[in-house]
CSV table of C-alpha atoms in Angstrom, one decimal:
chain,number,residue,atom,x,y,z
H,1,MET,CA,-12.6,-22.9,-2.6
H,2,THR,CA,-16.2,-22.0,-3.4
H,3,ALA,CA,-17.2,-19.3,-5.2
H,4,ASP,CA,-18.0,-17.2,-1.6
H,5,ALA,CA,-14.3,-17.3,0.0
H,6,ARG,CA,-13.2,-14.6,1.1
H,7,THR,CA,-11.8,-12.7,-1.8
H,8,ALA,CA,-8.9,-10.0,-1.5
H,9,VAL,CA,-8.1,-7.7,-3.5
H,10,VAL,CA,-4.3,-6.3,-4.0
H,11,THR,CA,-3.3,-3.4,-5.7
H,12,GLY,CA,0.8,-3.1,-6.9
H,13,ALA,CA,1.1,-7.0,-5.9
H,14,SER,CA,4.0,-6.7,-9.2
H,15,SER,CA,7.0,-6.3,-5.6
H,16,GLY,CA,7.7,-5.3,-2.8
H,17,ILE,CA,4.7,-5.1,-0.1
H,18,GLY,CA,2.4,-5.1,-2.7
H,19,ALA,CA,3.6,-9.1,-4.0
H,20,ALA,CA,4.3,-10.1,0.1
H,21,THR,CA,1.0,-9.2,1.1
H,22,ALA,CA,-0.4,-11.1,-1.3
H,23,ARG,CA,0.8,-14.3,0.0
H,24,ALA,CA,0.7,-13.2,3.4
H,25,LEU,CA,-3.1,-12.8,2.7
H,26,ALA,CA,-3.5,-16.7,0.6
H,27,GLU,CA,-2.0,-18.2,2.9
H,28,ALA,CA,-4.9,-17.5,6.0
H,29,GLY,CA,-6.8,-18.6,3.3
H,30,TYR,CA,-8.1,-15.1,1.1
H,31,ARG,CA,-8.7,-16.0,-2.5
H,32,VAL,CA,-6.6,-12.8,-3.6
H,33,VAL,CA,-6.4,-10.6,-6.8
H,34,LEU,CA,-3.7,-9.5,-7.7
H,35,THR,CA,-4.0,-6.0,-9.4
H,36,ALA,CA,-0.7,-3.8,-11.6
H,37,ARG,CA,0.7,-2.9,-14.7
H,38,ARG,CA,2.8,-5.0,-14.9
H,39,LYS,CA,0.8,-8.4,-15.9
H,40,ASP,CA,3.5,-11.1,-16.9
H,41,ARG,CA,4.3,-10.3,-13.0
H,42,ILE,CA,2.1,-10.8,-11.2
H,43,GLU,CA,0.1,-13.9,-13.4
H,44,ALA,CA,3.3,-15.7,-12.3
H,45,LEU,CA,3.4,-14.9,-9.1
H,46,ALA,CA,-0.9,-16.1,-9.2
H,47,ALA,CA,0.4,-19.3,-10.2
H,48,GLU,CA,2.5,-19.8,-7.5
H,49,LEU,CA,-0.5,-19.0,-4.6
H,50,PRO,CA,-4.1,-21.3,-4.1
H,51,HIS,CA,-7.1,-20.0,-5.7
H,52,ALA,CA,-5.1,-16.2,-6.8
H,53,GLU,CA,-6.4,-14.6,-10.0
H,54,ALA,CA,-3.8,-12.0,-11.4
H,55,TYR,CA,-5.1,-8.9,-13.5
H,56,ALA,CA,-3.7,-6.1,-14.9
H,57,LEU,CA,-4.4,-2.7,-13.8
H,58,ASP,CA,-2.9,0.8,-13.7
H,59,VAL,CA,-4.9,2.5,-10.6
H,60,THR,CA,-4.7,6.0,-12.1
H,61,ASP,CA,-7.5,5.3,-14.9
H,62,ARG,CA,-10.5,5.6,-13.8
H,63,ALA,CA,-12.2,3.9,-17.0
H,64,ALA,CA,-10.3,0.0,-16.3
H,65,VAL,CA,-10.5,0.4,-12.5
H,66,ASP,CA,-14.1,0.8,-12.3
H,67,ALA,CA,-14.3,-2.6,-15.2
H,68,PHE,CA,-12.2,-3.9,-13.2
H,69,ALA,CA,-14.4,-3.5,-10.2
H,70,ALA,CA,-17.8,-4.8,-12.3
H,71,ALA,CA,-15.8,-7.6,-13.6
H,72,LEU,CA,-15.0,-8.8,-9.6
H,73,ASP,CA,-18.3,-11.3,-8.2
H,74,ARG,CA,-17.1,-10.0,-4.9
H,75,CYS,CA,-14.9,-8.4,-2.6
H,76,ASP,CA,-14.2,-8.2,1.4
H,77,VAL,CA,-10.3,-6.8,1.4
H,78,LEU,CA,-8.9,-4.1,-0.3
H,79,VAL,CA,-5.4,-4.4,0.1
H,80,ASN,CA,-4.9,-0.1,-1.6
H,81,ASN,CA,-0.6,-1.0,-2.0
H,82,ALA,CA,0.2,1.1,-5.3
H,83,GLY,CA,2.3,4.0,-4.9
H,84,GLY,CA,5.8,5.3,-4.9
H,85,ALA,CA,7.9,8.0,-4.3
H,86,PHE,CA,9.2,10.1,-7.4
H,87,GLY,CA,12.2,12.4,-7.2
H,88,ALA,CA,13.8,13.0,-4.3
H,89,GLU,CA,14.4,16.7,-4.7
H,90,PRO,CA,14.2,19.9,-3.0
H,91,VAL,CA,10.3,22.2,-2.8
H,92,ALA,CA,12.7,24.5,-4.5
H,93,THR,CA,13.8,23.0,-7.8
H,94,GLY,CA,10.9,19.7,-7.0
H,95,ASP,CA,9.6,18.8,-10.6
H,96,PRO,CA,6.2,19.5,-10.6
H,97,ALA,CA,5.8,16.1,-12.9
H,98,ASP,CA,6.5,14.6,-10.2
H,99,TRP,CA,4.5,15.6,-7.8
H,100,ARG,CA,1.5,15.0,-9.9
H,101,ALA,CA,2.7,11.6,-11.0
H,102,MET,CA,2.9,11.0,-7.1
H,103,TYR,CA,-0.4,12.2,-6.4
H,104,GLU,CA,-1.7,10.8,-9.1
H,105,VAL,CA,-0.8,7.3,-7.2
H,106,ASN,CA,-0.6,7.9,-4.2
H,107,VAL,CA,-3.9,9.9,-3.8
H,108,LEU,CA,-6.2,9.0,-6.4
H,109,GLY,CA,-5.2,6.1,-7.4
H,110,VAL,CA,-6.5,5.2,-3.1
H,111,LEU,CA,-9.6,6.9,-4.1
H,112,HIS,CA,-10.1,5.2,-7.8
H,113,THR,CA,-9.8,1.5,-5.8
H,114,THR,CA,-12.2,2.3,-2.8
H,115,GLN,CA,-14.8,3.8,-4.5
H,116,ALA,CA,-14.5,1.3,-7.5
H,117,LEU,CA,-15.2,-1.2,-4.5
H,118,LEU,CA,-17.0,-0.4,-1.9
H,119,PRO,CA,-20.1,-1.0,-2.6
H,120,ALA,CA,-19.6,-4.7,-2.4
H,121,LEU,CA,-17.7,-3.8,0.3
H,122,THR,CA,-20.6,-2.6,2.0
H,123,ALA,CA,-22.4,-6.0,0.6
H,124,SER,CA,-20.4,-8.3,1.8
H,125,GLY,CA,-21.3,-7.1,5.3
H,126,ASP,CA,-18.3,-7.3,7.2
H,127,GLY,CA,-15.4,-4.8,4.9
H,128,THR,CA,-11.8,-4.2,5.0
H,129,VAL,CA,-10.7,-1.0,3.3
H,130,VAL,CA,-6.9,-1.2,4.1
H,131,VAL,CA,-4.7,2.2,3.3
H,132,LEU,CA,-1.4,1.6,2.5
H,133,SER,CA,0.2,4.9,3.7
H,134,SER,CA,3.6,5.8,5.3
H,135,THR,CA,5.4,7.6,8.2
H,136,ALA,CA,5.9,10.4,5.1
H,137,GLY,CA,2.0,10.8,5.8
H,138,LEU,CA,3.0,11.5,9.4
H,139,ALA,CA,5.6,13.8,9.3
H,140,THR,CA,8.0,15.2,7.3
H,141,TYR,CA,11.8,15.8,6.3
H,142,GLU,CA,13.9,17.3,3.8
H,143,GLY,CA,13.5,16.3,0.1
H,144,GLY,CA,10.5,14.3,0.7
H,145,GLY,CA,7.5,17.2,-0.3
H,146,GLY,CA,5.9,15.9,-2.5
H,147,TYR,CA,5.8,12.1,-1.7
H,148,VAL,CA,5.4,13.7,1.5
H,149,ALA,CA,2.6,15.6,0.3
H,150,ALA,CA,0.7,12.7,-1.5
H,151,LYS,CA,1.0,10.3,1.7
H,152,HIS,CA,-0.7,13.0,4.4
H,153,GLY,CA,-2.7,13.2,1.4
H,154,ALA,CA,-3.5,9.4,1.3
H,155,HIS,CA,-3.8,9.3,5.9
H,156,VAL,CA,-6.3,12.2,5.4
H,157,LEU,CA,-8.6,10.5,3.1
H,158,ALA,CA,-8.0,6.8,4.6
H,159,GLU,CA,-9.0,9.3,7.8
H,160,THR,CA,-12.1,10.5,6.4
H,161,LEU,CA,-13.4,7.7,5.3
H,162,ARG,CA,-13.4,6.2,8.6
H,163,LEU,CA,-15.9,9.2,9.3
H,164,GLU,CA,-18.1,8.5,6.8
H,165,LEU,CA,-18.9,4.7,6.9
H,166,CYS,CA,-18.9,5.1,10.7
H,167,GLY,CA,-22.0,2.7,11.5
H,168,GLN,CA,-21.9,0.4,8.1
H,169,PRO,CA,-20.0,-2.7,8.1
H,170,VAL,CA,-16.7,-1.9,6.0
H,171,ARG,CA,-13.3,-1.1,8.6
H,172,VAL,CA,-11.0,1.3,7.3
H,173,ILE,CA,-7.3,-0.2,9.2
H,174,GLU,CA,-4.2,2.7,7.0
H,175,VAL,CA,-0.9,0.6,8.1
H,176,ALA,CA,2.3,3.0,7.9
H,177,PRO,CA,5.6,2.2,7.4
H,178,GLY,CA,8.9,3.7,8.1
H,179,MET,CA,11.7,2.5,6.5
H,180,VAL,CA,11.0,-0.5,4.2
H,181,LYS,CA,13.8,-1.9,1.9
H,182,THR,CA,12.5,-4.2,-0.7
H,183,GLU,CA,14.0,-4.0,-5.0
H,184,GLU,CA,12.7,-1.9,-6.2
H,185,PHE,CA,12.0,1.7,-3.4
H,186,ALA,CA,14.5,3.8,-3.4
H,187,SER,CA,15.6,3.0,-6.8
H,188,THR,CA,12.9,4.1,-8.7
H,189,ARG,CA,13.0,7.1,-6.2
H,190,PHE,CA,16.0,7.8,-7.6
H,191,ARG,CA,15.3,6.7,-11.0
H,192,GLY,CA,17.3,3.9,-11.0
H,193,ASP,CA,20.8,5.4,-9.8
H,194,THR,CA,21.4,1.9,-7.1
H,195,ALA,CA,24.4,3.9,-5.7
H,196,LYS,CA,22.1,6.8,-4.3
H,197,ALA,CA,19.5,3.7,-3.7
H,198,ALA,CA,22.2,1.8,-1.5
H,199,LYS,CA,22.9,5.3,0.9
H,200,VAL,CA,19.1,4.8,1.8
H,201,TYR,CA,19.7,1.1,3.5
H,202,GLU,CA,23.9,2.1,4.6
H,203,GLY,CA,24.6,0.8,8.4
H,204,VAL,CA,20.9,0.4,9.2
H,205,ALA,CA,21.1,-3.3,10.3
H,206,GLU,CA,17.8,-4.5,10.2
H,207,PRO,CA,15.4,-2.3,8.2
H,208,LEU,CA,12.1,-3.6,8.0
H,209,SER,CA,11.3,-6.1,4.9
H,210,ALA,CA,8.4,-6.9,2.3
H,211,ASP,CA,7.8,-9.5,4.5
H,212,ASP,CA,7.5,-8.1,7.9
H,213,VAL,CA,4.7,-5.4,6.5
H,214,ALA,CA,2.6,-7.7,4.7
H,215,ASP,CA,2.7,-10.2,8.1
H,216,THR,CA,1.4,-6.1,9.8
H,217,ILE,CA,-1.4,-6.1,7.0
H,218,THR,CA,-2.8,-9.4,8.1
H,219,TRP,CA,-2.6,-9.2,11.4
H,220,ALA,CA,-4.3,-5.9,10.6
H,221,VAL,CA,-7.2,-8.0,9.3
H,222,THR,CA,-7.6,-10.7,10.6
H,223,ARG,CA,-8.9,-9.9,14.3
H,224,PRO,CA,-12.4,-9.9,15.6
H,225,SER,CA,-14.6,-8.0,12.9
H,226,HIS,CA,-14.9,-5.3,15.4
H,227,VAL,CA,-11.8,-4.7,16.0
H,228,ASN,CA,-10.9,-1.8,13.8
H,229,ILE,CA,-6.9,-0.8,14.3
H,230,ASP,CA,-7.2,3.3,12.6
H,231,LEU,CA,-3.9,3.2,12.9
H,232,LEU,CA,-0.9,0.9,12.9
H,233,VAL,CA,3.2,2.5,12.5
H,234,VAL,CA,6.0,0.2,11.8
H,235,ARG,CA,9.8,1.1,12.1
H,236,PRO,CA,13.0,-0.9,12.4
H,237,ARG,CA,13.7,-0.4,15.8
H,238,ALA,CA,17.1,2.0,14.5
H,239,GLN,CA,14.5,4.1,13.0
H,240,ALA,CA,13.3,6.2,15.8
H,241,SER,CA,11.2,9.0,13.0
H,242,ASN,CA,11.9,9.5,9.7
H,243,SER,CA,14.9,11.9,10.1
H,244,LYS,CA,16.9,10.1,13.2
H,245,VAL,CA,18.6,6.4,12.7
H,246,HIS,CA,20.6,4.3,14.3
H,247,ARG,CA,23.5,4.0,10.9
H,248,THR,CA,26.6,1.5,12.8
H,249,THR,CA,28.9,3.1,10.2
């Protein structure tokens, strides 16, 4: 692959949707740069993929993000996937530290990487910014206050950026998944309580998989340059809304 091959940066690529998206974009012919805090995981994944590189990165560390951007020779696609939920307490008893951590990674993390890589995305002449938000960024639900607030922030960031970049050669795509069953999301939210995590998906025959979302992201990114998928909401058939899910048990 030549040095001028189209390059996609994927944040939070050590597991789940991020890892699946890196695989899908590599299969679509992109040179993929995988970033995440867990260096061993992204290095192992990069070794499996053609034309892939790993770069250990915490998106909440602005100085580290700036250094990463300065070291990158080009960027055509940025997939802002790094994020997460911490805790499921009601607003009345939620831990402000959890709320702060969710805002840092889901909103400021997106801001840091987007600001740092926007010059390269613009210089490419055909750049794409993907913000992986959530249906939590579009509607509220009990026990999700902090995560919902953060994902609403990510949604507004994407919407505002699209307005501000109108006329520039950069698309802004937001993908908002509903119920996705990955190996870590729910267990992280419930602080390692696997029984609580399992209940989230209990009785749901086919929640979305990481590959389902990665396929959606890759489809949106590979549309013709003049086509912008502003907002794509993707849920499993069993989920009609954040609070209405068909369960067989």
